[in-house]
Coordinates of N, CA and C and ligand atoms in Angstrom, one line a residue:
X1 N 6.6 4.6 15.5 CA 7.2 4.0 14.3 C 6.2 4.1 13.1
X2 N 7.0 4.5 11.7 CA 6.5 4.6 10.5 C 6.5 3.5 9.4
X3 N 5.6 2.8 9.4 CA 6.5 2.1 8.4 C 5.5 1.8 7.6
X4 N 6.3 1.2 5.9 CA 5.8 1.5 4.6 C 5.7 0.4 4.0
X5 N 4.3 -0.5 3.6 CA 4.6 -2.1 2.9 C 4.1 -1.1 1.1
X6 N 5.3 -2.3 0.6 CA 5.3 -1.4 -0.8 C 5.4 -3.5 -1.5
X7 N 4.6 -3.3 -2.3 CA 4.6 -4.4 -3.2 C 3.6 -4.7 -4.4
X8 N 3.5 -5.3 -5.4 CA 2.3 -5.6 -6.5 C 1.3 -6.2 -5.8
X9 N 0.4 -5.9 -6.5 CA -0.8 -6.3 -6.0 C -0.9 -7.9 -6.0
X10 N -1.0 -8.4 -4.8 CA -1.3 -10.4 -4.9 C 0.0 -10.8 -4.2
X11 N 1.2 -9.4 -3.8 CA 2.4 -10.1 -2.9 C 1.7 -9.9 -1.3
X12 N 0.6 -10.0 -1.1 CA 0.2 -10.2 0.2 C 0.7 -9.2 1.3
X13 N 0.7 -8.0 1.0 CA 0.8 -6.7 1.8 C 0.0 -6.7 2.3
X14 N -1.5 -6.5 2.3 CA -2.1 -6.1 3.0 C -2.4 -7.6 4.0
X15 N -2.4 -8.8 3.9 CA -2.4 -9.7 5.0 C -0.9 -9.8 5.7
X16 N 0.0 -9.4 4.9 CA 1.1 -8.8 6.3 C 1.3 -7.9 7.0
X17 N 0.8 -6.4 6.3 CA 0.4 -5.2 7.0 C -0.2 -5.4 8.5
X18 N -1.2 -6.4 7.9 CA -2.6 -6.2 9.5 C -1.7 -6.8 10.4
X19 N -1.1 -8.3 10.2 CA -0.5 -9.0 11.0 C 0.5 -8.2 11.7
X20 N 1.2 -7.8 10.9 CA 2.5 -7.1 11.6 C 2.3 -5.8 12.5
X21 N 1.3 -4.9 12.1 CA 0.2 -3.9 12.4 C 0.1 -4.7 14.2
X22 N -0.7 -5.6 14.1 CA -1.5 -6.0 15.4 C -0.1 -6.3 16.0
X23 N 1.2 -7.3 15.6 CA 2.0 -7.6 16.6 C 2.6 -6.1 17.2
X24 N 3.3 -5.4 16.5 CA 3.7 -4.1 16.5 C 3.0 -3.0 17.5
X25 N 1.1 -3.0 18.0 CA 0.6 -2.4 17.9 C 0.5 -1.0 17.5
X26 N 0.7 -1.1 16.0 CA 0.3 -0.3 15.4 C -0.7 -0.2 14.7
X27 N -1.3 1.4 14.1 CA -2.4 1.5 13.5 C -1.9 1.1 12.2
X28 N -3.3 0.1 11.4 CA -2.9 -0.3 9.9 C -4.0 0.3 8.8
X29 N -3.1 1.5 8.4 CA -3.7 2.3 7.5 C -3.6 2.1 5.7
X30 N -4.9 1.6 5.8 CA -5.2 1.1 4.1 C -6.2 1.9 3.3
X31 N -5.3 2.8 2.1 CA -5.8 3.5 1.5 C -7.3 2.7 0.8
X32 N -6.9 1.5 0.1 CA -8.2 0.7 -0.5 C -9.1 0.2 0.4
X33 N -8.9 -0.2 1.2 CA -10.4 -0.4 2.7 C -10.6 1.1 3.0
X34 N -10.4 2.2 2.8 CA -10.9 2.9 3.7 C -12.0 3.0 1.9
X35 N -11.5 3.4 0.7 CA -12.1 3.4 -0.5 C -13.1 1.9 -0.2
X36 N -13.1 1.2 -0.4 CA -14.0 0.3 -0.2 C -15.1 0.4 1.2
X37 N -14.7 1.8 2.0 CA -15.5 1.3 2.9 C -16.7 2.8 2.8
X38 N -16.4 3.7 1.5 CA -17.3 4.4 1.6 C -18.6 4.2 0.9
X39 N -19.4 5.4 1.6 CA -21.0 4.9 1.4 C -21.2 5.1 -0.7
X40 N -21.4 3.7 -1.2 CA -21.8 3.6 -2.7 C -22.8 4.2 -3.3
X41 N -23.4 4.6 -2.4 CA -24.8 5.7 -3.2 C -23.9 7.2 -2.9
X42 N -23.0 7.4 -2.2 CA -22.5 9.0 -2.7 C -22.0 8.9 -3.7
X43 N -21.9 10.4 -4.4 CA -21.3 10.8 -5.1 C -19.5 9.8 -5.5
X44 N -18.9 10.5 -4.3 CA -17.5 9.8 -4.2 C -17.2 8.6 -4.7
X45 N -17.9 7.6 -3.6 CA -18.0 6.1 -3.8 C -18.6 5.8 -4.6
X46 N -19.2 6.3 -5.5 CA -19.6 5.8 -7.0 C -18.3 6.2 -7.9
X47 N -18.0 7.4 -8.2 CA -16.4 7.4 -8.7 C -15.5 6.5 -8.7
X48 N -15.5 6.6 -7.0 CA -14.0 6.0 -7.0 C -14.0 4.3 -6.9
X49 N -15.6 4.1 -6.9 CA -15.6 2.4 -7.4 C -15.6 2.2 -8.6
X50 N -15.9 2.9 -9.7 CA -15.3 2.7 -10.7 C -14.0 2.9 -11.4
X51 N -13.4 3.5 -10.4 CA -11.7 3.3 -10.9 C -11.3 2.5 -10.3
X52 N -11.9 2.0 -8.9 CA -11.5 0.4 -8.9 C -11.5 -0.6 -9.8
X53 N -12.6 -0.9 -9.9 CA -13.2 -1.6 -11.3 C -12.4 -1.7 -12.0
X54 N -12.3 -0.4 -12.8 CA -11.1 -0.4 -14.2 C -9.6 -0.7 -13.2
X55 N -9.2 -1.1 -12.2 CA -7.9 -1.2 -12.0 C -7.2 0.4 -12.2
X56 N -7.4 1.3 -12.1 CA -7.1 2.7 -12.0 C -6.7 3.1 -10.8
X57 N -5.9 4.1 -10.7 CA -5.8 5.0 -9.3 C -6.7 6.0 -9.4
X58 N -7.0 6.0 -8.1 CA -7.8 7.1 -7.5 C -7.1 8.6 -7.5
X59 N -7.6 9.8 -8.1 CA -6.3 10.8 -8.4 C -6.1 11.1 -7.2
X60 N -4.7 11.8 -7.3 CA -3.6 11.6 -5.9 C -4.4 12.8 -4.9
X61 N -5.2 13.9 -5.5 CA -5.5 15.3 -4.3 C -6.7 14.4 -3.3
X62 N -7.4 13.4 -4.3 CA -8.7 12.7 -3.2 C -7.7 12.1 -2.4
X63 N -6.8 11.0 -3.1 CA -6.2 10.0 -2.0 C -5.3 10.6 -0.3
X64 N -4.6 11.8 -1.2 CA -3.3 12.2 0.2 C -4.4 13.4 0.8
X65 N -5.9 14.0 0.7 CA -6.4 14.2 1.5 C -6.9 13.5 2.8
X66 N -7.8 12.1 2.1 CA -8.2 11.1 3.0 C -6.7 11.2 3.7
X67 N -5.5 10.6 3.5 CA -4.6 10.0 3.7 C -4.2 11.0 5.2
X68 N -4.3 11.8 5.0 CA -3.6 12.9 6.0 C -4.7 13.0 7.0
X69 N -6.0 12.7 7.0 CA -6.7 13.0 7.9 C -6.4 11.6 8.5
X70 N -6.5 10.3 7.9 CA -6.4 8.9 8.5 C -5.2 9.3 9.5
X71 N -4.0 9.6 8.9 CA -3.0 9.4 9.8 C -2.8 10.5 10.9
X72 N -3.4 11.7 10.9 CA -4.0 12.3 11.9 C -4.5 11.9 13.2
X73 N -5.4 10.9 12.9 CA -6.3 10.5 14.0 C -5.8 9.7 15.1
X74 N -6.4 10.5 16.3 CA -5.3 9.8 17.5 C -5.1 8.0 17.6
X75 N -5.7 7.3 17.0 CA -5.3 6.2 17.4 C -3.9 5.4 16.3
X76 N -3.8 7.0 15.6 CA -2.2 6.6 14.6 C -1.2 7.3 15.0
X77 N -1.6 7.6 16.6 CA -0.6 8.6 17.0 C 0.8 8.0 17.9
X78 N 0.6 6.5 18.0 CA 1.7 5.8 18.1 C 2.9 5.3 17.3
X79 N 2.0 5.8 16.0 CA 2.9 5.0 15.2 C 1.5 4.0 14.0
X80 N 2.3 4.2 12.9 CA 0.8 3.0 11.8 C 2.3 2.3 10.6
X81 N 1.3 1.5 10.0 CA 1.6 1.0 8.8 C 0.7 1.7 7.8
X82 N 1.6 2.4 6.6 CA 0.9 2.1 5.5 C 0.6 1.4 4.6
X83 N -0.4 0.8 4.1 CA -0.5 -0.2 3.4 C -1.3 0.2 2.2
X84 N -0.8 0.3 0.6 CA -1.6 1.1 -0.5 C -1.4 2.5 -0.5
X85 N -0.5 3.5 0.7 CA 0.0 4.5 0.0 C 1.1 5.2 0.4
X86 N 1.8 5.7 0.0 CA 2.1 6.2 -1.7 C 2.0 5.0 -2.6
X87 N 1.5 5.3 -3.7 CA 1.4 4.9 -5.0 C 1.9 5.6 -6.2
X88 N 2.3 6.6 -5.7 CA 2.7 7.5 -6.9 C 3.4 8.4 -6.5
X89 N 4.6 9.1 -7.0 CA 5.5 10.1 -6.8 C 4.8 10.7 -6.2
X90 N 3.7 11.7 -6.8 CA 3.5 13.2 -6.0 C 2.6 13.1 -4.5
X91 N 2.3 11.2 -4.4 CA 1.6 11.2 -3.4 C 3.4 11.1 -2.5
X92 N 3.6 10.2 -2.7 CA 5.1 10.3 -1.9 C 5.7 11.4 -1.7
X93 N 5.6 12.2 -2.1 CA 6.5 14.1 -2.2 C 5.5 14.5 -1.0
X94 N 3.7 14.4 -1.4 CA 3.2 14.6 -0.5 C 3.3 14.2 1.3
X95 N 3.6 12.9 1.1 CA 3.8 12.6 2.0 C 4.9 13.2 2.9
X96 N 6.3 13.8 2.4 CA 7.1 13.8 3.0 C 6.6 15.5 3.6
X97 N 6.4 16.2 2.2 CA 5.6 17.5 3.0 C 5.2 17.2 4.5
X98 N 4.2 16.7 4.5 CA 3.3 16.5 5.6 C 4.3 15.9 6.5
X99 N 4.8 14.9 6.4 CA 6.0 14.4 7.9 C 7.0 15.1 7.9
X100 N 7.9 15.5 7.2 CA 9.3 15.9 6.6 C 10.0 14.6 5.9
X101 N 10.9 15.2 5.8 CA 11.5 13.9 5.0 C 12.0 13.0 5.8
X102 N 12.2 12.4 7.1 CA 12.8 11.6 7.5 C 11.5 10.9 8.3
X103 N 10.1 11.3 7.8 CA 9.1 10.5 8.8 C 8.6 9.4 8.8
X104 N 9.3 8.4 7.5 CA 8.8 7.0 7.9 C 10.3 6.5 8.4
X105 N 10.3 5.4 9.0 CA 11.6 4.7 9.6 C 11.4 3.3 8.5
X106 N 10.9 2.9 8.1 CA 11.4 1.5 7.5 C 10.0 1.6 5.8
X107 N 10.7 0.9 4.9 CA 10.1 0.6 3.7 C 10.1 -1.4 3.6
X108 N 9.5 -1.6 3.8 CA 9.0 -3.2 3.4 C 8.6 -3.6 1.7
X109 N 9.5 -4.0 1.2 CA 8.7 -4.3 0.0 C 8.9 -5.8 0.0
X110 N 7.9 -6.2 -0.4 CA 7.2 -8.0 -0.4 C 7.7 -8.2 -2.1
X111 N 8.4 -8.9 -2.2 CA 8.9 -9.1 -3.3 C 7.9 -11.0 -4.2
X112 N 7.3 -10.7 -5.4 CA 6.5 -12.1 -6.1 C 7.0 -12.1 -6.9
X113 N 7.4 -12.8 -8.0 CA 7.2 -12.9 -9.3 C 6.1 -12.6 -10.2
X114 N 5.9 -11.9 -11.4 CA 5.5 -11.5 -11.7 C 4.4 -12.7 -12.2
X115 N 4.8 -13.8 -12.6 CA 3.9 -14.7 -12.8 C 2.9 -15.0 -11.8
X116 N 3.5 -14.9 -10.8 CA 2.8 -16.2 -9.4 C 1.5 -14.8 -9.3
X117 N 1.5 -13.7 -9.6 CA 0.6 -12.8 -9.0 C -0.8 -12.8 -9.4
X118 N -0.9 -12.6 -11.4 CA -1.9 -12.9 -11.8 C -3.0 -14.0 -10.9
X119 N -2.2 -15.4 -10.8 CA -3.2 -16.1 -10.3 C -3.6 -16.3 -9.2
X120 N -2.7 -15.2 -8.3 CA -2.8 -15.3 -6.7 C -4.4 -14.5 -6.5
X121 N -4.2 -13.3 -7.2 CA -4.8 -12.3 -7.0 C -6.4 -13.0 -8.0
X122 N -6.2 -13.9 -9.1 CA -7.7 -14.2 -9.3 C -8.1 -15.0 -8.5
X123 N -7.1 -15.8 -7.6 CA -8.0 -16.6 -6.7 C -8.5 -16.2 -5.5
X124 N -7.8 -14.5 -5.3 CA -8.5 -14.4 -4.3 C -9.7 -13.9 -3.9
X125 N -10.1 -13.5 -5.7 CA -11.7 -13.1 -6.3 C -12.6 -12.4 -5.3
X126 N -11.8 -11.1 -5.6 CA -12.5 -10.0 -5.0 C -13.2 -9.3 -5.9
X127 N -13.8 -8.2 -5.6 CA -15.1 -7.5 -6.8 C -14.5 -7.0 -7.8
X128 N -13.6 -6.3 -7.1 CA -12.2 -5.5 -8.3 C -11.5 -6.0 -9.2
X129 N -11.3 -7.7 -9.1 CA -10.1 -8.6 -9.1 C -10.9 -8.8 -10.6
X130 N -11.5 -8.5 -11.6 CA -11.6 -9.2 -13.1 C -10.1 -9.1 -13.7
X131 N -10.1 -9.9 -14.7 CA -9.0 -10.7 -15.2 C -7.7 -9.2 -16.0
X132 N -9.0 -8.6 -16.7 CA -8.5 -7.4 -17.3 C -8.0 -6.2 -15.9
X133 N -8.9 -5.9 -15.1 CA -8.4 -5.5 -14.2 C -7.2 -5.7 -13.4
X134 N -7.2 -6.9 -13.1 CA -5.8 -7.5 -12.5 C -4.1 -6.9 -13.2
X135 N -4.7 -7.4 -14.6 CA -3.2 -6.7 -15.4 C -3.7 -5.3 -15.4
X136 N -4.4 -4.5 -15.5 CA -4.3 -3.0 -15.6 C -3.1 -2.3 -13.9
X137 N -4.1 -3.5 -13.1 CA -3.1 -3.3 -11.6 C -1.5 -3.5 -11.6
X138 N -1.4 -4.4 -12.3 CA -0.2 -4.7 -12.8 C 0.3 -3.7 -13.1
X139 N 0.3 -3.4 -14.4 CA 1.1 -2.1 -15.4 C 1.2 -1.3 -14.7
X140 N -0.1 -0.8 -13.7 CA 0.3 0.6 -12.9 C 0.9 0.2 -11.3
X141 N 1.0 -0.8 -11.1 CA 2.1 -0.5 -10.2 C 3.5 -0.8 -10.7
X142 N 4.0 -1.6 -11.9 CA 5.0 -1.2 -12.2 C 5.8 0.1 -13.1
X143 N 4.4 1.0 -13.4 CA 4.6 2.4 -13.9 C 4.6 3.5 -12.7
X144 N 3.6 3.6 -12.2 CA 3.8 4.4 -10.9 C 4.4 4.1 -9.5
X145 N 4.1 2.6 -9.2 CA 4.4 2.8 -7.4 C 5.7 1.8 -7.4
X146 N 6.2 1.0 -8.9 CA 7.3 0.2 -8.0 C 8.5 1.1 -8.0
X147 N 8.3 2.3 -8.8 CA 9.7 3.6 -9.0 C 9.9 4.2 -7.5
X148 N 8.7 3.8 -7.0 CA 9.2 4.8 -5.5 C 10.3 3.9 -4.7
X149 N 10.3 2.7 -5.0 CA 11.6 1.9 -4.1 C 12.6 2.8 -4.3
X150 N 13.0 3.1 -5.9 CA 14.0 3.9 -6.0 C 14.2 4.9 -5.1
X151 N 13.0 5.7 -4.7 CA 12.9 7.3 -4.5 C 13.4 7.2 -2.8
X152 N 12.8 5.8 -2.2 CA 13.1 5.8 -0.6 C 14.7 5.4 -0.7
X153 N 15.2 4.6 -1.2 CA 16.7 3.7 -1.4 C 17.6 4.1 -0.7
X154 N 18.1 5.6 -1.5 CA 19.1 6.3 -0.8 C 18.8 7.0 0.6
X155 N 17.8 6.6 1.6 CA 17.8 7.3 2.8 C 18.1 6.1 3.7
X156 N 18.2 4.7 3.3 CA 18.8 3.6 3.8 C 17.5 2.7 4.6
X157 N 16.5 3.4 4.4 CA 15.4 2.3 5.2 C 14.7 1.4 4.4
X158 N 15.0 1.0 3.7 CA 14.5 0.0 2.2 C 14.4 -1.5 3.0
X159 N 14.0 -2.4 2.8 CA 14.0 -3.8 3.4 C 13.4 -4.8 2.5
X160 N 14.2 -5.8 1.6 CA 13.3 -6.0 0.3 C 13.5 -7.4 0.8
X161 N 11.7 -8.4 0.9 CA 11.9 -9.6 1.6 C 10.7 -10.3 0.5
X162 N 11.0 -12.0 0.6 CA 10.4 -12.4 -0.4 C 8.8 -12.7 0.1
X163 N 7.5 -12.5 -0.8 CA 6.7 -12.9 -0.4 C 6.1 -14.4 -0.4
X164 N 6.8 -15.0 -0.9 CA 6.7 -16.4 -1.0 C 6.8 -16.9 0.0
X165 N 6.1 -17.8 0.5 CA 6.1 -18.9 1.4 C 5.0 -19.1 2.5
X166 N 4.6 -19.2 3.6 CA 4.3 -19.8 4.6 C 4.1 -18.5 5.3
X167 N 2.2 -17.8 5.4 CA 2.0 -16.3 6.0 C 3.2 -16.3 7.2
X168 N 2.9 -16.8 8.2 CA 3.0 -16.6 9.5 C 4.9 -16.5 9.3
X169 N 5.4 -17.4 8.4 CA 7.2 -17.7 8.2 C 7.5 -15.9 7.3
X170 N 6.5 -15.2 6.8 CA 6.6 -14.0 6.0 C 7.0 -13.4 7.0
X171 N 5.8 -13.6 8.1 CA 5.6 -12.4 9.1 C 6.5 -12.1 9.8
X172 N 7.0 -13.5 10.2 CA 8.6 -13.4 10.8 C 10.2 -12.8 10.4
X173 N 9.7 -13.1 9.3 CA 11.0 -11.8 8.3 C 10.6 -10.9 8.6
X174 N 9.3 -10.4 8.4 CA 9.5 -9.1 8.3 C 9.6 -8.2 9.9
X175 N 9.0 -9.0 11.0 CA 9.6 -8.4 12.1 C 11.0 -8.5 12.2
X176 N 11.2 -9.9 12.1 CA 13.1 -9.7 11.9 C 13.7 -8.4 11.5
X177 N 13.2 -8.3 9.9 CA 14.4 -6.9 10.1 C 13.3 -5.5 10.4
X178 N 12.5 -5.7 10.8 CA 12.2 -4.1 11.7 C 12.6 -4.1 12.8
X179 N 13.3 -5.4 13.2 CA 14.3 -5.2 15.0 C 15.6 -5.0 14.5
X180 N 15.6 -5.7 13.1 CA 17.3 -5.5 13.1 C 17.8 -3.9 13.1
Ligands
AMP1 P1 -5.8 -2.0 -2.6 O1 -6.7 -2.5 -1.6 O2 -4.6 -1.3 -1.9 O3 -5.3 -3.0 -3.6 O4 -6.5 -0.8 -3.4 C1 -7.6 -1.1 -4.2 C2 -7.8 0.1 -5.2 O5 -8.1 1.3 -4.5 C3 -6.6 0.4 -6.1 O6 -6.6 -0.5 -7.2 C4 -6.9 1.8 -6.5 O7 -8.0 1.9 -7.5 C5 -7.5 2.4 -5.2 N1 -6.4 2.9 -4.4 C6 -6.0 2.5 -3.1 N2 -5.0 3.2 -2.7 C7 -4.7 4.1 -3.6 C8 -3.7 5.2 -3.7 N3 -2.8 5.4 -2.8 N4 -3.8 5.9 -4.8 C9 -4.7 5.8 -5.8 N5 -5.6 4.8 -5.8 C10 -5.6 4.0 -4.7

């Protein structure tokens, strides 16, 4: 099983990812932890921490490289979640390259208000998370990655559930409709 959490940054994807990840046993593949977990004295990891920083993407040939070798690796060979990518059309195009087009089975999007995020996401005061940063995250996910809901829609695996409320009551929706 393939499946895709798509939401703004602060709708708690990636603490439903893991959760649902572990019940599912699936691999939980996160484009920003694997960026966050490279060595900061390379070359790379100095880059691409500063496009964290600025709230920027990382350009798409670094990300869907990493991205294809992560989900390569035999312990994703049951099946993963992605969590942080696609982010962007050409990484999504990429993606289907590489699977074909019918290779994820479900799209998850965590649906917040646009308000409630700003201050989810300052309180959760991470390195990246400055104030100006947070909205730069903003604009680019609603310029680049919230258009891909559109782009999955018509193949019918779409699943748009709220992120509000009570983790563990999230988590349960969202297994809900991955059985339904
Ligand atoms: P995340 O942990 O998913 O919020 O990602 C943290 C940061 O890593 C993002 O703000 C981007 O700068 C970078 N990043 C993660 N995934 C991607 C991606 N698929 N494309 C481009 N940049 C990414």
């Amino acid at each position: 099983m393939r499946i895709l959490f798509l939401g703004p940054p602060g709708a708690g994807k990636g603490t439903q990812a893991v959760r649902v990840a572990e019940q599912l046993g699936l691999a939980h593949v996160s484009t920003g932890d694997m960026f966050r977990a490279l060595d900061a004295e390379s070359d790379l990891g100095k880059r691409v921490a500063a496009i964290m920083e600025a709230g920027e993407l990382v350009p798409d040939e670094i990300v869907i490289e990493m991205l294809e070798d992560r989900i390569s690796a035999d312990d994703a060979a049951n099946g993963y979640i992605l969590d942080g990518f696609p982010r962007t059309r050409p990484q999504a195009e990429a993606l289907d390259t590489f699977l074909g087009e019918n290779g994820l089975d479900h799209v998850v999007v965590l649906e917040v208000e646009a308000d409630e995020l700003v201050g989810r996401i300052l309180a959760r005061g991470r390195a990246d998370d400055t104030e100006e940063a947070v909205r730069t995250r903003l604009a680019v996910y609603d310029r680049d990655t919230e258009p891909l809901i559109a782009f999955y829609e018509p193949r019918g695996i779409v699943h748009r559930l709220s992120g509000v409320g009570e983790i563990a009551e999230i988590t349960e929706s969202v297994l809900t409709v991955l059985a339904g």
